[in-house]
Amino acid sequence: MNSVPRILTIQDMSSIGRCSLTVMLPIISALQVQAVPLATAVLSNHLEYPYHELVDLSDHLHDFMDCWKKNNVDFQAIVSGFLASPAQIHLVEEAIDRFGKENQVVIVDPAMADDGHLYSIYTPTMIDAMRHLVSRAHILKPNYTEACFLLDIPYSNDSITDEELLRRCQALHKMGPEMIIMTSVPSDTHAIVAVYDGLHDTLHKLSIPLVPVKATGTGDIFTAVLSGCIMRGFTPYESANAAMNFTTKAIQTTVDTVGSMEHGIAFELVLKDLLTLTHK
């Protein structure tokens, strides 16, 4: 029996910018979990740069999954991140159909919006496709903006009451996921994470002082730590807390050491911190 859990992580590979698979692979590995990439595309850098080159791999991914089936490869978890088309969203559902099994964890990060705005490539058709994928998740990890778009409600960065936050988590739970882990809940002073357990209808909030900078890749770092910790036996709440603390420390260390977020968060500088997290 393989004592190292195996996660299938489906998203793009952006060579420069520290996001998507270049974040998922080292962080999950540092948590002593095997990360198996299914790269939807390879980019020279992420789309926040003024120029980019892209090779779309969508047409090859069915063959990858066919090969894994022939080789009897299985996964203990499936994690999805940024997806650039309805076809890629449907491909994650196909992976769930083909490799899903009892007790497998499916984590969907609907990486499609931030700061009140959809990413430029996202269309109403893609939002609908993402809602369908969300229905297949055990754990949904949206940021606050993405939660608003999934629920088709107006975004505001004004603070939100616990009662309203609970109602929004309950509404997301009704879409299918057992748990909601929502990041970037509005606050001027703290990074706030909501952890909602749909089976028990309970909401808990985590918070840490906010590092007041704009950085790309924070959601990917958070999801990577969250996924790896869950595979190591931590509860979703404990995993979310570890993800929040690590992401914040990585941002602060980048500010203190590098002084610029131009090429993403220098998480490599604090990666060793994850080695202290052991199986529960």
Coordinates of C-alpha atoms in Angstrom, one line a residue, residues 146-263:
E146 CA -16.0 34.3 -6.3
A147 CA -18.7 33.4 -3.8
C148 CA -20.6 36.5 -4.8
F149 CA -20.4 35.5 -8.5
L150 CA -21.4 31.9 -7.8
L151 CA -24.4 33.1 -5.9
D152 CA -25.2 35.8 -8.4
I153 CA -25.3 38.5 -5.8
P154 CA -23.7 42.0 -5.9
Y155 CA -20.2 42.3 -4.6
S156 CA -19.3 44.9 -2.0
N157 CA -16.2 45.2 0.1
D158 CA -18.2 46.5 3.0
S159 CA -18.0 44.4 6.2
I160 CA -20.5 41.6 6.5
T161 CA -22.3 40.4 9.6
D162 CA -21.8 36.8 10.8
E163 CA -25.5 36.2 10.1
E164 CA -25.2 37.2 6.5
L165 CA -21.9 35.3 6.0
L166 CA -23.7 32.2 7.4
R167 CA -26.5 32.6 4.9
R168 CA -24.1 32.8 2.0
C169 CA -22.2 29.8 3.2
Q170 CA -25.5 27.9 3.5
A171 CA -26.5 28.9 0.0
L172 CA -23.1 27.6 -1.4
H173 CA -23.6 24.4 0.6
K174 CA -27.0 23.9 -1.1
M175 CA -25.1 23.9 -4.4
G176 CA -23.5 20.6 -3.4
P177 CA -20.3 21.0 -1.3
E178 CA -20.1 19.6 2.2
M179 CA -17.8 22.3 3.4
I180 CA -17.1 25.9 2.4
I181 CA -13.8 27.5 3.1
M182 CA -14.1 31.2 2.0
T183 CA -11.1 33.5 2.0
S184 CA -10.9 37.3 1.7
V185 CA -14.0 38.0 3.8
P186 CA -14.1 41.8 3.8
S187 CA -12.1 43.5 6.5
D188 CA -9.8 46.6 6.6
T189 CA -7.5 45.2 9.2
H190 CA -7.5 41.4 9.0
A191 CA -7.4 38.5 6.6
I192 CA -10.5 36.6 7.5
V193 CA -11.3 33.0 6.5
A194 CA -14.8 31.5 7.0
V195 CA -15.0 27.7 7.6
Y196 CA -18.5 26.4 7.2
D197 CA -19.5 22.7 7.9
G198 CA -22.6 22.0 6.1
L199 CA -23.2 18.7 7.8
H200 CA -23.5 20.4 11.2
D201 CA -24.5 23.9 9.9
T202 CA -21.7 25.5 11.8
L203 CA -19.6 28.5 10.9
H204 CA -16.2 29.4 12.4
K205 CA -14.0 32.4 11.4
L206 CA -10.3 32.5 11.4
S207 CA -8.4 35.8 11.2
I208 CA -4.8 37.2 11.2
P209 CA -3.6 40.8 10.8
L210 CA -3.6 41.8 7.2
V211 CA -0.5 42.5 5.2
P212 CA -1.6 45.5 3.1
V213 CA -0.2 44.6 -0.3
K214 CA -1.6 43.3 -3.5
A215 CA -0.1 39.9 -4.5
T216 CA -0.9 37.3 -7.1
G217 CA -0.9 33.6 -6.2
T218 CA -2.2 33.9 -2.7
G219 CA -5.2 31.7 -3.4
D220 CA -3.1 29.0 -5.0
I221 CA -0.7 29.0 -2.0
F222 CA -3.7 28.7 0.4
T223 CA -5.3 25.9 -1.6
A224 CA -2.0 24.0 -1.8
V225 CA -1.5 24.1 2.0
L226 CA -5.2 23.3 2.6
S227 CA -5.1 20.3 0.3
G228 CA -1.8 18.9 1.6
C229 CA -2.8 19.2 5.3
I230 CA -6.1 17.5 4.7
M231 CA -4.3 14.6 3.1
R232 CA -2.0 14.5 6.1
G233 CA -5.0 13.9 8.4
F234 CA -5.7 17.4 9.7
T235 CA -9.3 18.6 9.9
P236 CA -10.5 21.2 7.3
Y237 CA -10.6 23.8 10.1
E238 CA -7.0 23.0 11.1
S239 CA -5.9 22.9 7.5
A240 CA -7.5 26.3 6.8
N241 CA -5.7 27.7 9.8
A242 CA -2.4 26.3 8.6
A243 CA -3.0 27.7 5.1
M244 CA -3.9 31.2 6.4
N245 CA -0.8 31.4 8.7
F246 CA 1.6 30.1 6.0
T247 CA 0.2 32.4 3.3
T248 CA 0.4 35.4 5.5
K249 CA 3.9 34.6 6.6
A250 CA 5.0 34.1 3.0
I251 CA 3.6 37.5 2.0
Q252 CA 5.2 39.3 5.0
T253 CA 8.5 37.6 4.3
T254 CA 8.4 38.6 0.7
V255 CA 7.7 42.2 1.7
D256 CA 10.6 42.2 4.3
T257 CA 13.1 40.3 2.1
V258 CA 12.4 40.9 -1.5
G259 CA 10.5 44.1 -1.3
S260 CA 8.5 43.5 -4.4
M261 CA 5.6 41.4 -5.5
E262 CA 6.4 41.7 -9.2
H263 CA 7.1 38.0 -9.6

